[in-house]
Every structure is written in C-alpha cells, then in structure tokens.
C-alpha cells in the first residue's frame, strides 16, 4: 500500500512560458524602400515542475500580425525556422529532468508598411486590451507560445510589446517661401515648423541651420538666434513653430535646417538611435544693370540734328533670382520736350519683360 501511494504521488508536470528578452517597446527603423523594419527577441522557457523526470511535447511559436505587419524571419538559437501554417517550431519533444528548465532564445524580424506605421496609435496603451483569449485586441506586437500538456495554462504564454515610431518632420521658409526674394540689408524672417509624426513623445529636440551657400555674417547671426531656442519636447502629433529675424545678405544663399532628437537609453545596454531630418530653403536678392548706347556708342556719340538716332538699352540681371515685370523709362536731362516725347512714345511700345 505504501508503495502504491508513493507511485500515485509521482506526477510529471510540464510548463511553458514566454518572456521578453529585453524590456521596453519595439522601435521601428525606416528602410530605403519606405517601409519600416523591426526586431523582437524573446525567451521561451519550458520547465518540469513535477516530481519525476519526463518528456515535454512540441513547442510552437506564433507571432500575431496586424494589418501591414509582415514576419520576415524567425530564428531559434540563431538558426532560421521555416513557418508551418503560421507557426514556428521551437523544439521537438525532449527529456527534461525533475525540477529542470530549458530556455530557447527566439528572434522575430519583420517589416511594417508605411501606411500601417502612419496608422499606429500612440505607443502608451497599445497592449492594455491584449489577453490570451483575445491576443489581437491591441495594436502592439504580440507573440504567443503553445505546448500540449502545459500545466499552468495560457496566461504566461503571451507577450505584447508596444511599437514605437520615432519620427520627426521639419519645414523651413524664408519670408514665407521655400525660394524667397529678399532685399539686402533689410530684415528677413526664417520660419521653422517641427512636427512629431510618430507615436511616442520625442524629448530634447534641437534645431541647427547651416548656410551651405552664402555669407559668414548670415551664418553667425542665424547661429546666435537659434542658440536662444532651448531643446524642447514634442508629444505625438504636436507641432512647434519657431521664427527668427536676421539681416538679408546680398546675393544667393542656401540654408539647410537640421531637426534632431538625441539617442535614448531605455535600460543599461539598450539605446534607441537618434532621429535627424533636414529641410532646405533658398533666398536671393534682385539686382539689375542697364547700359545705354546711342548709335552704338555709350559715350561721345555723334548725331546729326534732324536725323534718326538709334538708342539701345542693354539690361542684365546680375542678381541671383529671376526678375519679372521690368519696365524701361528714360529721362532726357536737357530741356528738350520734343525728344522726351519721342523717347516716351517708343519705350511705351516695349512690353514689361
């Protein structure tokens, strides 16, 4: 009897659970084709919690994909695993001694379309509604593990991680235009608009503006004005406008603004890369030169009273911007009303150019 009682109490129990390898959210990184890539690392742990040695069943991993999310590869202990009806085999059945456990490291990599990234809700709260019974209820990245005979149920078989899109946009205008015409020596306004187009708050945003073509004096003035703008934070969807007034230089200048978010260390050893975006605006000052010839000469022209004389005007745009609507007038310096009327009549036939 004693022997039968002892045998009855010898029970093999196997449990499986899923853990995030790293804490925090999953950060999307933009690719050259416009999509976004992601990588998530997990630990699948199987344990023998019974009183005797035994063998656990097959262990399967199943990423839950939202619209626009694609699983590109699943690796188990560094080796790629092929999908089988949307699931990935983590381990075949294997022996496990009483009280022992075994860990499998799983890495899931994939992509997200730009449309899906744009539709992401704010990262906070993405996983609140996710449960083992309803794993697709949230908008985070969900991954589940399963094993026949799992003695502690599905509650610890699911992991949900919020998906973060750290994205920034910047626009720049000079006197309200991306290509402006300014007057040298007069004030000109440089306007910057920075927008958080991601789904997580961005902290420590800074602005820098480099005059890639133009004057050193303008660069010094811009740098001084921007130094007064302290780093700022932007909530998802938030917009911030900054304006500075500087002195317009002569000639053309091309300015490139850089809006930057510094790298973020979430936990020791885990750093999210910084974000940097640029925008360019140009400005130039108009400048004209005009030269006048009488009978082909600009000085000491010889004319005969009563005969026709040819007046030629040569107009040159020596500035850095296109000039439209130019009109010509010619003031006769001597008191000669008849000549003035004749000049005015001929110039009146010249359309603005």
mmCIF file of C-alpha atoms in Angstrom:
data_model
loop_
_atom_site.group_PDB
_atom_site.id
_atom_site.type_symbol
_atom_site.label_atom_id
_atom_site.label_comp_id
_atom_site.label_asym_id
_atom_site.label_seq_id
_atom_site.Cartn_x
_atom_site.Cartn_y
_atom_site.Cartn_z
ATOM 1 C CA UNK A 1 0.000 0.000 0.000
ATOM 2 C CA UNK A 2 2.766 2.350 0.858
ATOM 3 C CA UNK A 3 4.390 1.705 -2.496
ATOM 4 C CA UNK A 4 1.160 2.359 -4.439
ATOM 5 C CA UNK A 5 0.631 5.648 -2.573
ATOM 6 C CA UNK A 6 4.141 6.793 -3.401
ATOM 7 C CA UNK A 7 3.685 5.932 -7.059
ATOM 8 C CA UNK A 8 0.414 7.793 -7.230
ATOM 9 C CA UNK A 9 2.056 10.938 -5.931
ATOM 10 C CA UNK A 10 4.783 10.875 -8.589
ATOM 11 C CA UNK A 11 3.474 13.319 -11.181
ATOM 12 C CA UNK A 12 5.177 14.778 -14.274
ATOM 13 C CA UNK A 13 4.176 18.376 -14.901
ATOM 14 C CA UNK A 14 5.462 20.450 -17.775
ATOM 15 C CA UNK A 15 5.027 24.210 -18.098
ATOM 16 C CA UNK A 16 5.962 26.622 -20.887
ATOM 17 C CA UNK A 17 6.103 30.412 -20.754
ATOM 18 C CA UNK A 18 7.217 33.288 -22.920
ATOM 19 C CA UNK A 19 9.335 36.243 -21.793
ATOM 20 C CA UNK A 20 10.654 39.371 -23.490
ATOM 21 C CA UNK A 21 14.423 39.217 -23.845
ATOM 22 C CA UNK A 22 14.611 42.994 -23.456
ATOM 23 C CA UNK A 23 12.294 45.373 -21.677
ATOM 24 C CA UNK A 24 10.663 48.375 -23.312
ATOM 25 C CA UNK A 25 8.982 48.995 -26.631
ATOM 26 C CA UNK A 26 9.939 47.801 -30.114
ATOM 27 C CA UNK A 27 11.376 50.613 -32.190
ATOM 28 C CA UNK A 28 10.636 50.847 -35.914
ATOM 29 C CA UNK A 29 13.531 51.813 -38.183
ATOM 30 C CA UNK A 30 12.908 53.266 -41.624
ATOM 31 C CA UNK A 31 14.262 51.438 -44.663
ATOM 32 C CA UNK A 32 15.291 52.794 -48.044
ATOM 33 C CA UNK A 33 12.127 51.438 -49.715
ATOM 34 C CA UNK A 34 9.924 53.492 -47.364
ATOM 35 C CA UNK A 35 8.851 50.592 -45.152
ATOM 36 C CA UNK A 36 9.941 50.106 -41.551
ATOM 37 C CA UNK A 37 11.826 47.209 -40.033
ATOM 38 C CA UNK A 38 11.503 45.742 -36.556
ATOM 39 C CA UNK A 39 13.188 43.085 -34.434
ATOM 40 C CA UNK A 40 11.821 41.442 -31.289
ATOM 41 C CA UNK A 41 13.670 38.995 -29.065
ATOM 42 C CA UNK A 42 12.043 36.537 -26.692
ATOM 43 C CA UNK A 43 12.868 33.691 -24.335
ATOM 44 C CA UNK A 44 10.714 30.559 -24.430
ATOM 45 C CA UNK A 45 11.161 28.649 -21.173
ATOM 46 C CA UNK A 46 9.952 25.092 -20.541
ATOM 47 C CA UNK A 47 10.057 23.672 -17.025
ATOM 48 C CA UNK A 48 9.465 20.350 -15.322
ATOM 49 C CA UNK A 49 7.582 21.247 -12.141
ATOM 50 C CA UNK A 50 6.517 17.706 -11.326
ATOM 51 C CA UNK A 51 8.100 15.137 -9.049
ATOM 52 C CA UNK A 52 9.565 12.809 -11.686
ATOM 53 C CA UNK A 53 11.594 13.052 -14.866
ATOM 54 C CA UNK A 54 9.639 13.260 -18.099
ATOM 55 C CA UNK A 55 9.406 14.460 -21.671
ATOM 56 C CA UNK A 56 7.776 17.663 -22.876
ATOM 57 C CA UNK A 57 5.772 17.937 -26.097
ATOM 58 C CA UNK A 58 6.485 20.027 -29.206
ATOM 59 C CA UNK A 59 6.753 23.772 -28.541
ATOM 60 C CA UNK A 60 5.381 26.209 -31.112
ATOM 61 C CA UNK A 61 5.747 29.962 -31.539
ATOM 62 C CA UNK A 62 3.099 32.058 -33.274
ATOM 63 C CA UNK A 63 3.583 35.788 -33.972
ATOM 64 C CA UNK A 64 0.284 37.661 -34.184
ATOM 65 C CA UNK A 65 0.498 40.044 -37.144
ATOM 66 C CA UNK A 66 -1.569 43.166 -37.507
ATOM 67 C CA UNK A 67 -2.532 44.727 -40.843
ATOM 68 C CA UNK A 68 0.582 45.897 -42.675
ATOM 69 C CA UNK A 69 2.943 43.822 -40.478
ATOM 70 C CA UNK A 70 4.989 41.055 -42.124
ATOM 71 C CA UNK A 71 7.111 38.420 -40.390
ATOM 72 C CA UNK A 72 10.252 38.001 -42.490
ATOM 73 C CA UNK A 73 12.234 35.563 -40.362
ATOM 74 C CA UNK A 74 12.098 33.671 -37.088
ATOM 75 C CA UNK A 75 15.330 32.386 -35.564
ATOM 76 C CA UNK A 76 15.644 29.888 -32.723
ATOM 77 C CA UNK A 77 19.049 29.918 -31.079
ATOM 78 C CA UNK A 78 20.416 31.738 -34.128
ATOM 79 C CA UNK A 79 19.008 29.335 -36.738
ATOM 80 C CA UNK A 80 16.202 30.298 -39.120
ATOM 81 C CA UNK A 81 12.999 28.274 -38.808
ATOM 82 C CA UNK A 82 10.506 27.816 -41.640
ATOM 83 C CA UNK A 83 6.837 28.605 -40.938
ATOM 84 C CA UNK A 84 4.240 25.848 -40.756
ATOM 85 C CA UNK A 85 0.735 27.262 -41.141
ATOM 86 C CA UNK A 86 1.789 30.496 -39.481
ATOM 87 C CA UNK A 87 3.574 28.766 -36.605
ATOM 88 C CA UNK A 88 7.266 28.149 -35.976
ATOM 89 C CA UNK A 89 8.621 25.016 -34.288
ATOM 90 C CA UNK A 90 10.746 25.946 -31.280
ATOM 91 C CA UNK A 91 11.574 22.435 -30.112
ATOM 92 C CA UNK A 92 10.745 18.828 -30.798
ATOM 93 C CA UNK A 93 9.782 16.682 -27.761
ATOM 94 C CA UNK A 94 12.717 16.178 -25.405
ATOM 95 C CA UNK A 95 13.500 14.753 -21.986
ATOM 96 C CA UNK A 96 13.577 17.090 -19.015
ATOM 97 C CA UNK A 97 14.617 16.084 -15.534
ATOM 98 C CA UNK A 98 12.513 16.839 -12.476
ATOM 99 C CA UNK A 99 12.978 20.486 -11.403
ATOM 100 C CA UNK A 100 14.958 21.389 -14.536
ATOM 101 C CA UNK A 101 14.210 24.057 -17.116
ATOM 102 C CA UNK A 102 15.366 24.860 -20.612
ATOM 103 C CA UNK A 103 15.442 28.203 -22.406
ATOM 104 C CA UNK A 104 15.171 28.870 -26.147
ATOM 105 C CA UNK A 105 16.074 32.291 -27.496
ATOM 106 C CA UNK A 106 13.779 33.407 -30.301
ATOM 107 C CA UNK A 107 14.257 36.400 -32.590
ATOM 108 C CA UNK A 108 11.476 37.658 -34.847
ATOM 109 C CA UNK A 109 12.284 40.188 -37.572
ATOM 110 C CA UNK A 110 9.854 41.758 -39.973
ATOM 111 C CA UNK A 111 8.610 44.847 -41.717
ATOM 112 C CA UNK A 112 5.763 47.315 -41.476
ATOM 113 C CA UNK A 113 4.309 49.210 -44.418
ATOM 114 C CA UNK A 114 4.395 52.981 -44.316
ATOM 115 C CA UNK A 115 0.590 53.093 -44.272
ATOM 116 C CA UNK A 116 0.479 50.793 -41.240
ATOM 117 C CA UNK A 117 3.165 52.832 -39.491
ATOM 118 C CA UNK A 118 1.209 56.032 -40.142
ATOM 119 C CA UNK A 119 -1.899 54.430 -38.624
ATOM 120 C CA UNK A 120 -0.219 53.337 -35.396
ATOM 121 C CA UNK A 121 -1.901 54.715 -32.273
ATOM 122 C CA UNK A 122 0.222 56.224 -29.517
ATOM 123 C CA UNK A 123 2.558 53.661 -28.013
ATOM 124 C CA UNK A 124 1.181 54.014 -24.486
ATOM 125 C CA UNK A 125 -1.757 51.646 -24.029
ATOM 126 C CA UNK A 126 -1.226 49.530 -27.147
ATOM 127 C CA UNK A 127 -1.169 46.316 -25.109
ATOM 128 C CA UNK A 128 -3.799 47.101 -22.468
ATOM 129 C CA UNK A 129 -6.568 45.053 -24.086
ATOM 130 C CA UNK A 130 -4.448 42.043 -25.080
ATOM 131 C CA UNK A 131 -5.347 38.750 -23.327
ATOM 132 C CA UNK A 132 -4.643 35.079 -24.070
ATOM 133 C CA UNK A 133 -8.289 34.747 -25.089
ATOM 134 C CA UNK A 134 -8.104 37.800 -27.373
ATOM 135 C CA UNK A 135 -4.488 38.281 -28.478
ATOM 136 C CA UNK A 136 -5.386 40.569 -31.369
ATOM 137 C CA UNK A 137 -7.317 43.085 -29.274
ATOM 138 C CA UNK A 138 -4.480 45.620 -29.045
ATOM 139 C CA UNK A 139 -2.174 47.267 -31.537
ATOM 140 C CA UNK A 140 1.183 46.177 -30.109
ATOM 141 C CA UNK A 141 3.366 43.375 -31.411
ATOM 142 C CA UNK A 142 2.009 40.104 -29.955
ATOM 143 C CA UNK A 143 3.755 36.755 -29.799
ATOM 144 C CA UNK A 144 2.418 33.502 -28.318
ATOM 145 C CA UNK A 145 3.853 30.100 -27.440
ATOM 146 C CA UNK A 146 1.992 26.794 -27.074
ATOM 147 C CA UNK A 147 2.697 23.252 -25.911
ATOM 148 C CA UNK A 148 0.336 20.341 -25.385
ATOM 149 C CA UNK A 149 0.016 19.457 -21.719
ATOM 150 C CA UNK A 150 1.037 22.910 -20.475
ATOM 151 C CA UNK A 151 0.049 22.526 -16.825
ATOM 152 C CA UNK A 152 -0.151 26.185 -15.831
ATOM 153 C CA UNK A 153 -2.402 27.347 -18.688
ATOM 154 C CA UNK A 154 -2.008 30.103 -21.306
ATOM 155 C CA UNK A 155 -1.771 33.168 -19.069
ATOM 156 C CA UNK A 156 2.039 33.356 -19.270
ATOM 157 C CA UNK A 157 2.259 32.176 -22.891
ATOM 158 C CA UNK A 158 1.648 35.579 -24.481
ATOM 159 C CA UNK A 159 3.828 38.665 -24.760
ATOM 160 C CA UNK A 160 2.771 42.043 -26.121
ATOM 161 C CA UNK A 161 5.221 44.881 -26.732
ATOM 162 C CA UNK A 162 4.202 48.387 -27.782
ATOM 163 C CA UNK A 163 5.515 49.507 -31.164
ATOM 164 C CA UNK A 164 7.214 52.889 -31.216
ATOM 165 C CA UNK A 165 7.656 55.064 -34.284
ATOM 166 C CA UNK A 166 10.123 57.846 -33.502
ATOM 167 C CA UNK A 167 9.630 60.167 -36.462
ATOM 168 C CA UNK A 168 10.130 63.867 -37.000
ATOM 169 C CA UNK A 169 9.376 66.303 -39.835
ATOM 170 C CA UNK A 170 10.772 69.785 -40.347
ATOM 171 C CA UNK A 171 9.839 72.552 -42.792
ATOM 172 C CA UNK A 172 11.603 75.825 -43.451
ATOM 173 C CA UNK A 173 10.557 79.073 -45.130
ATOM 174 C CA UNK A 174 12.268 82.409 -45.709
ATOM 175 C CA UNK A 175 9.772 85.266 -45.698
ATOM 176 C CA UNK A 176 7.057 82.642 -46.127
ATOM 177 C CA UNK A 177 8.588 80.911 -49.170
ATOM 178 C CA UNK A 178 10.932 77.983 -49.829
ATOM 179 C CA UNK A 179 12.546 80.172 -52.514
ATOM 180 C CA UNK A 180 12.385 83.794 -51.460
ATOM 181 C CA UNK A 181 13.385 87.158 -52.860
ATOM 182 C CA UNK A 182 14.865 89.445 -50.221
ATOM 183 C CA UNK A 183 16.347 92.938 -50.099
ATOM 184 C CA UNK A 184 19.956 93.129 -48.920
ATOM 185 C CA UNK A 185 20.358 94.859 -45.575
ATOM 186 C CA UNK A 186 16.695 94.536 -44.633
ATOM 187 C CA UNK A 187 15.208 92.103 -42.073
ATOM 188 C CA UNK A 188 14.127 88.670 -43.311
ATOM 189 C CA UNK A 189 12.183 86.078 -41.368
ATOM 190 C CA UNK A 190 13.247 82.425 -41.188
ATOM 191 C CA UNK A 191 10.413 80.144 -40.089
ATOM 192 C CA UNK A 192 10.820 76.559 -38.900
ATOM 193 C CA UNK A 193 7.978 74.103 -38.312
ATOM 194 C CA UNK A 194 8.813 70.880 -36.456
ATOM 195 C CA UNK A 195 6.204 68.127 -36.188
ATOM 196 C CA UNK A 196 6.234 64.852 -34.304
ATOM 197 C CA UNK A 197 4.786 62.496 -36.918
ATOM 198 C CA UNK A 198 5.402 59.390 -34.798
ATOM 199 C CA UNK A 199 3.511 57.816 -31.922
ATOM 200 C CA UNK A 200 5.822 58.463 -28.962
ATOM 201 C CA UNK A 201 6.887 61.670 -27.215
ATOM 202 C CA UNK A 202 10.214 62.986 -28.500
ATOM 203 C CA UNK A 203 12.448 64.647 -25.946
ATOM 204 C CA UNK A 204 15.309 67.092 -26.387
ATOM 205 C CA UNK A 205 14.549 68.210 -29.959
ATOM 206 C CA UNK A 206 17.115 70.729 -31.234
ATOM 207 C CA UNK A 207 17.432 72.943 -34.304
ATOM 208 C CA UNK A 208 20.565 73.846 -36.247
ATOM 209 C CA UNK A 209 20.776 75.761 -39.523
ATOM 210 C CA UNK A 210 23.759 75.768 -41.850
ATOM 211 C CA UNK A 211 24.281 78.280 -44.641
ATOM 212 C CA UNK A 212 25.651 75.945 -47.297
ATOM 213 C CA UNK A 213 25.991 78.775 -49.825
ATOM 214 C CA UNK A 214 26.158 82.350 -48.618
ATOM 215 C CA UNK A 215 27.783 84.744 -46.198
ATOM 216 C CA UNK A 216 29.619 84.057 -42.935
ATOM 217 C CA UNK A 217 27.855 87.027 -41.356
ATOM 218 C CA UNK A 218 24.464 85.433 -42.035
ATOM 219 C CA UNK A 219 25.663 82.130 -40.549
ATOM 220 C CA UNK A 220 26.844 83.861 -37.385
ATOM 221 C CA UNK A 221 23.532 85.676 -36.987
ATOM 222 C CA UNK A 222 21.448 82.509 -37.510
ATOM 223 C CA UNK A 223 23.594 80.519 -35.081
ATOM 224 C CA UNK A 224 23.231 83.206 -32.409
ATOM 225 C CA UNK A 225 19.445 83.372 -32.771
ATOM 226 C CA UNK A 226 18.978 79.584 -32.727
ATOM 227 C CA UNK A 227 21.150 79.275 -29.619
ATOM 228 C CA UNK A 228 18.368 81.042 -27.710
ATOM 229 C CA UNK A 229 15.914 78.230 -28.562
ATOM 230 C CA UNK A 230 16.278 75.591 -25.860
ATOM 231 C CA UNK A 231 15.760 71.852 -26.559
ATOM 232 C CA UNK A 232 12.063 71.020 -26.434
ATOM 233 C CA UNK A 233 9.736 68.025 -26.267
ATOM 234 C CA UNK A 234 7.008 67.103 -28.723
ATOM 235 C CA UNK A 235 4.062 64.822 -27.969
ATOM 236 C CA UNK A 236 2.733 62.612 -30.811
ATOM 237 C CA UNK A 237 1.169 64.843 -33.460
ATOM 238 C CA UNK A 238 2.372 68.048 -31.778
ATOM 239 C CA UNK A 239 3.686 70.922 -33.915
ATOM 240 C CA UNK A 240 6.121 73.624 -32.881
ATOM 241 C CA UNK A 241 6.840 76.794 -34.870
ATOM 242 C CA UNK A 242 9.969 78.879 -34.363
ATOM 243 C CA UNK A 243 10.780 82.172 -36.060
ATOM 244 C CA UNK A 244 13.962 84.210 -36.125
ATOM 245 C CA UNK A 245 14.696 87.565 -37.771
ATOM 246 C CA UNK A 246 18.078 88.093 -39.441
ATOM 247 C CA UNK A 247 19.566 90.557 -41.906
ATOM 248 C CA UNK A 248 19.291 89.630 -45.576
ATOM 249 C CA UNK A 249 22.669 89.430 -47.306
ATOM 250 C CA UNK A 250 23.459 90.244 -50.903
ATOM 251 C CA UNK A 251 23.336 87.504 -53.464
ATOM 252 C CA UNK A 252 22.003 83.992 -53.178
ATOM 253 C CA UNK A 253 22.147 81.879 -50.035
ATOM 254 C CA UNK A 254 21.061 78.272 -49.442
ATOM 255 C CA UNK A 255 20.261 77.238 -45.863
ATOM 256 C CA UNK A 256 19.707 73.711 -44.523
ATOM 257 C CA UNK A 257 17.979 73.241 -41.184
ATOM 258 C CA UNK A 258 18.517 70.079 -39.132
ATOM 259 C CA UNK A 259 15.978 68.993 -36.510
ATOM 260 C CA UNK A 260 17.441 66.302 -34.294
ATOM 261 C CA UNK A 261 16.373 64.040 -31.437
ATOM 262 C CA UNK A 262 19.262 62.569 -29.411
ATOM 263 C CA UNK A 263 19.652 58.807 -28.823
ATOM 264 C CA UNK A 264 17.674 57.422 -25.884
ATOM 265 C CA UNK A 265 18.979 54.815 -23.442
ATOM 266 C CA UNK A 266 15.950 52.909 -22.150
ATOM 267 C CA UNK A 267 17.780 50.447 -19.924
ATOM 268 C CA UNK A 268 21.517 49.924 -19.445
ATOM 269 C CA UNK A 269 22.904 48.499 -22.643
ATOM 270 C CA UNK A 270 19.841 49.338 -24.754
ATOM 271 C CA UNK A 271 19.989 52.534 -26.808
ATOM 272 C CA UNK A 272 17.427 53.727 -29.333
ATOM 273 C CA UNK A 273 19.161 55.602 -32.179
ATOM 274 C CA UNK A 274 18.576 59.316 -32.548
ATOM 275 C CA UNK A 275 16.467 60.886 -35.270
ATOM 276 C CA UNK A 276 17.655 63.561 -37.692
ATOM 277 C CA UNK A 277 15.731 65.279 -40.515
ATOM 278 C CA UNK A 278 16.565 68.221 -42.780
ATOM 279 C CA UNK A 279 14.876 70.859 -44.908
ATOM 280 C CA UNK A 280 16.332 73.458 -47.266
ATOM 281 C CA UNK A 281 15.271 76.963 -48.253
ATOM 282 C CA UNK A 282 16.955 79.453 -50.566
ATOM 283 C CA UNK A 283 16.837 83.212 -50.892
ATOM 284 C CA UNK A 284 18.397 85.717 -53.210
ATOM 285 C CA UNK A 285 18.437 89.452 -53.801
ATOM 286 C CA UNK A 286 17.456 91.036 -57.148
ATOM 287 C CA UNK A 287 19.983 93.205 -58.940
ATOM 288 C CA UNK A 288 19.881 94.793 -62.383
ATOM 289 C CA UNK A 289 22.403 96.597 -64.522
ATOM 290 C CA UNK A 290 21.401 98.695 -67.506
ATOM 291 C CA UNK A 291 23.626 100.185 -70.168
ATOM 292 C CA UNK A 292 22.582 102.654 -72.832
ATOM 293 C CA UNK A 293 24.025 103.153 -76.316
ATOM 294 C CA UNK A 294 23.285 105.907 -78.861
ATOM 295 C CA UNK A 295 24.231 104.964 -82.395
ATOM 296 C CA UNK A 296 26.253 102.103 -80.952
ATOM 297 C CA UNK A 297 28.293 104.168 -78.518
ATOM 298 C CA UNK A 298 27.853 104.550 -74.781
ATOM 299 C CA UNK A 299 29.890 107.781 -74.661
ATOM 300 C CA UNK A 300 30.657 110.555 -77.093
ATOM 301 C CA UNK A 301 28.033 109.504 -79.606
ATOM 302 C CA UNK A 302 27.874 111.674 -82.742
ATOM 303 C CA UNK A 303 24.427 112.619 -84.063
ATOM 304 C CA UNK A 304 23.166 114.959 -86.729
ATOM 305 C CA UNK A 305 20.275 117.256 -85.839
ATOM 306 C CA UNK A 306 17.091 116.239 -87.579
ATOM 307 C CA UNK A 307 18.260 112.719 -88.438
ATOM 308 C CA UNK A 308 17.231 109.471 -86.727
ATOM 309 C CA UNK A 309 19.400 108.140 -83.940
ATOM 310 C CA UNK A 310 19.261 104.583 -82.535
ATOM 311 C CA UNK A 311 19.030 104.189 -78.758
ATOM 312 C CA UNK A 312 19.845 100.708 -77.427
ATOM 313 C CA UNK A 313 19.244 99.613 -73.822
ATOM 314 C CA UNK A 314 21.080 96.549 -72.524
ATOM 315 C CA UNK A 315 19.513 95.141 -69.314
ATOM 316 C CA UNK A 316 21.413 92.457 -67.387
ATOM 317 C CA UNK A 317 20.209 90.509 -64.371
ATOM 318 C CA UNK A 318 23.312 90.408 -62.167
ATOM 319 C CA UNK A 319 21.461 89.121 -59.127
ATOM 320 C CA UNK A 320 20.630 85.583 -58.022
ATOM 321 C CA UNK A 321 16.879 85.481 -58.669
ATOM 322 C CA UNK A 322 14.619 85.763 -61.650
ATOM 323 C CA UNK A 323 13.098 89.219 -62.137
ATOM 324 C CA UNK A 324 9.787 89.686 -63.920
ATOM 325 C CA UNK A 325 7.880 92.793 -64.958
ATOM 326 C CA UNK A 326 10.843 95.027 -65.830
ATOM 327 C CA UNK A 327 9.873 98.364 -67.407
ATOM 328 C CA UNK A 328 12.146 100.904 -69.059
ATOM 329 C CA UNK A 329 11.953 104.674 -68.727
ATOM 330 C CA UNK A 330 14.442 107.265 -69.982
ATOM 331 C CA UNK A 331 14.659 110.783 -68.655
ATOM 332 C CA UNK A 332 16.162 113.360 -71.024
ATOM 333 C CA UNK A 333 18.407 115.510 -68.857
ATOM 334 C CA UNK A 334 18.356 118.574 -71.093
ATOM 335 C CA UNK A 335 15.219 120.638 -71.553
ATOM 336 C CA UNK A 336 14.053 119.011 -74.765
ATOM 337 C CA UNK A 337 10.352 118.231 -74.613
ATOM 338 C CA UNK A 338 10.175 117.016 -78.211
ATOM 339 C CA UNK A 339 12.935 114.442 -77.674
ATOM 340 C CA UNK A 340 11.367 113.336 -74.381
ATOM 341 C CA UNK A 341 8.009 112.741 -76.089
ATOM 342 C CA UNK A 342 9.664 110.737 -78.843
ATOM 343 C CA UNK A 343 11.584 108.562 -76.336
ATOM 344 C CA UNK A 344 8.491 108.032 -74.201
ATOM 345 C CA UNK A 345 6.474 107.012 -77.252
ATOM 346 C CA UNK A 346 8.987 104.412 -78.320
ATOM 347 C CA UNK A 347 9.517 102.969 -74.820
ATOM 348 C CA UNK A 348 5.753 102.766 -74.398
ATOM 349 C CA UNK A 349 5.768 100.122 -77.099
ATOM 350 C CA UNK A 350 8.159 97.916 -75.088
ATOM 351 C CA UNK A 351 6.145 95.409 -73.041
ATOM 352 C CA UNK A 352 7.277 94.550 -69.496
ATOM 353 C CA UNK A 353 9.721 91.637 -69.547
#
